[in-house]
């Protein structure tokens, strides 16, 4: 290799990596994962698992867990935070994958600038970027996909060695994520014909037979699942300790209901169109077109035809899966191998038009992708949901009791605070699949849970006719089998004919007033009253800000369901604006459209509110 080319090679590679790291840096996930998007569904779970040597949801991803736990343990010993270390683990595999891709492009084109431009654009496509800056299994999937393609495209060494190497890497890749197997047509075309051309049929067959156990080596990490379950790990998904539980996890049976074809031709067409829209969203239309043109040009060049054909043959499996099982796996993740092949096409295109044009492609393409995706990725990794959930959970009285949160980002963020940061370690966390009828301790959840699991669901799970709800703190709901019929009250304010206010406390937390109440049903109310919380100026009844609720306990405890003699704890939070002087609170009912009857209960002067920590 000429010294000038070698120098250009390292300069192009170094600049590509520096630019990617510079773009990635502001978007790295450094907090407990949150966010109600498909990209963030499993991030919190992985953050927990990689910090406690746990296991991950189907199909288990044991190699990722083993490598991730090792990496995170080392990173934390060096002072990296528990939330950030799993992100760095994903970033490592993403950068390694892009580095291998750059090397593969360089070996095919001998053009450092075109190879770096293609790798830069690939690294800035939406899903590659996202999975490199969050804690997710797809960064390792991406690495295996790139590595398999690089080995398949190479012509160096013996065909037998290449077959065995593809078997080993492919076994690891498929064991990690079954989606890797869809690249098989291209990989087989790359490996098998040269094997039979160079060796006698008997030897070629022996090589293929030897490849089978070598590929199966990739599944050995699955021993990790029953091993950790048997060891009593604090975070184990499912029940992999016995054969049925292990197979359920290994086979991904939990997601079998998603594997069904479109119910009609129209649905098939819609899924096909959605696939192409996803592809455009990942790369942008100009870059998809450039990659397609580059692959077409490569097919016409004898020295690049083989590589372009192999790469193209790696994509039909992903296209068909997206068309037939569009929602079985996150479509953006399944699209990534297609994006990878199109990026290779960009390298082919750039290599045919000199040095300066690929640089221009990388600049224009990079800016286009940063503008298209940067804001979305930043918002994704800075979503406060995880931190807000942990803060809400910390308000549970004495941080003790049983907390039920359905599986998802709120559940896993809470798990992080229990098992990793340990700020809420006294709380026992359950998911919606637990048997709540056996719970004897105080049972809590968060307010938003009821949008998915309403009070009737809780009553059914507990085996009772109705549940009794209270709000002991901001965002927290206590779920009780029996009503609270006694309370040492210090206040007694009549509000309506049947409801009295027996406790009212308010304090200031930053620029928010936190208000705790205790309602008392003197008799069974026959009206569903709502609650008003108004911030007003001096001498005015017109609110400048409202924190009303359709019913007490965040709208989930209608007053008409209260029993005589029952106490209901309630909580409200209302921001404090500079013009706000008085907070007024009470009940109201709607007599007719546009007509309301207010029942004032209590008020506070903002300036007199004590700090909540006091």
CSV table of N, CA and C in Angstrom, one decimal, residues 72 131 179 232 235 280 285 342 355 495 529:
chain,number,residue,atom,x,y,z
A,72,UNK,N,-19.8,-3.1,32.0
A,72,UNK,CA,-20.4,-2.1,33.0
A,72,UNK,C,-19.7,-2.2,34.3
A,131,UNK,N,-29.3,3.7,18.3
A,131,UNK,CA,-28.9,2.5,19.0
A,131,UNK,C,-27.5,2.5,19.5
A,179,UNK,N,-32.8,-12.2,13.8
A,179,UNK,CA,-32.9,-11.4,12.6
A,179,UNK,C,-31.7,-11.5,11.7
A,232,UNK,N,-30.2,-17.1,41.9
A,232,UNK,CA,-31.1,-16.1,42.6
A,232,UNK,C,-30.8,-14.7,42.2
A,235,UNK,N,-32.6,-9.8,39.1
A,235,UNK,CA,-33.3,-9.4,37.9
A,235,UNK,C,-33.3,-10.5,36.9
A,280,UNK,N,-36.9,5.6,3.9
A,280,UNK,CA,-36.7,7.0,3.6
A,280,UNK,C,-36.4,7.8,4.9
A,285,UNK,N,-34.5,10.5,1.2
A,285,UNK,CA,-34.6,10.1,-0.2
A,285,UNK,C,-33.4,10.3,-1.0
A,342,UNK,N,-27.2,-0.1,1.4
A,342,UNK,CA,-27.3,1.2,0.7
A,342,UNK,C,-26.1,2.1,1.0
A,355,UNK,N,-11.8,12.6,-5.3
A,355,UNK,CA,-11.6,12.8,-3.9
A,355,UNK,C,-12.6,13.8,-3.3
A,495,UNK,N,-67.9,21.3,53.8
A,495,UNK,CA,-67.7,21.7,52.4
A,495,UNK,C,-69.0,21.6,51.6
A,529,UNK,N,-68.7,15.1,42.8
A,529,UNK,CA,-68.1,16.4,42.9
A,529,UNK,C,-66.7,16.4,42.2
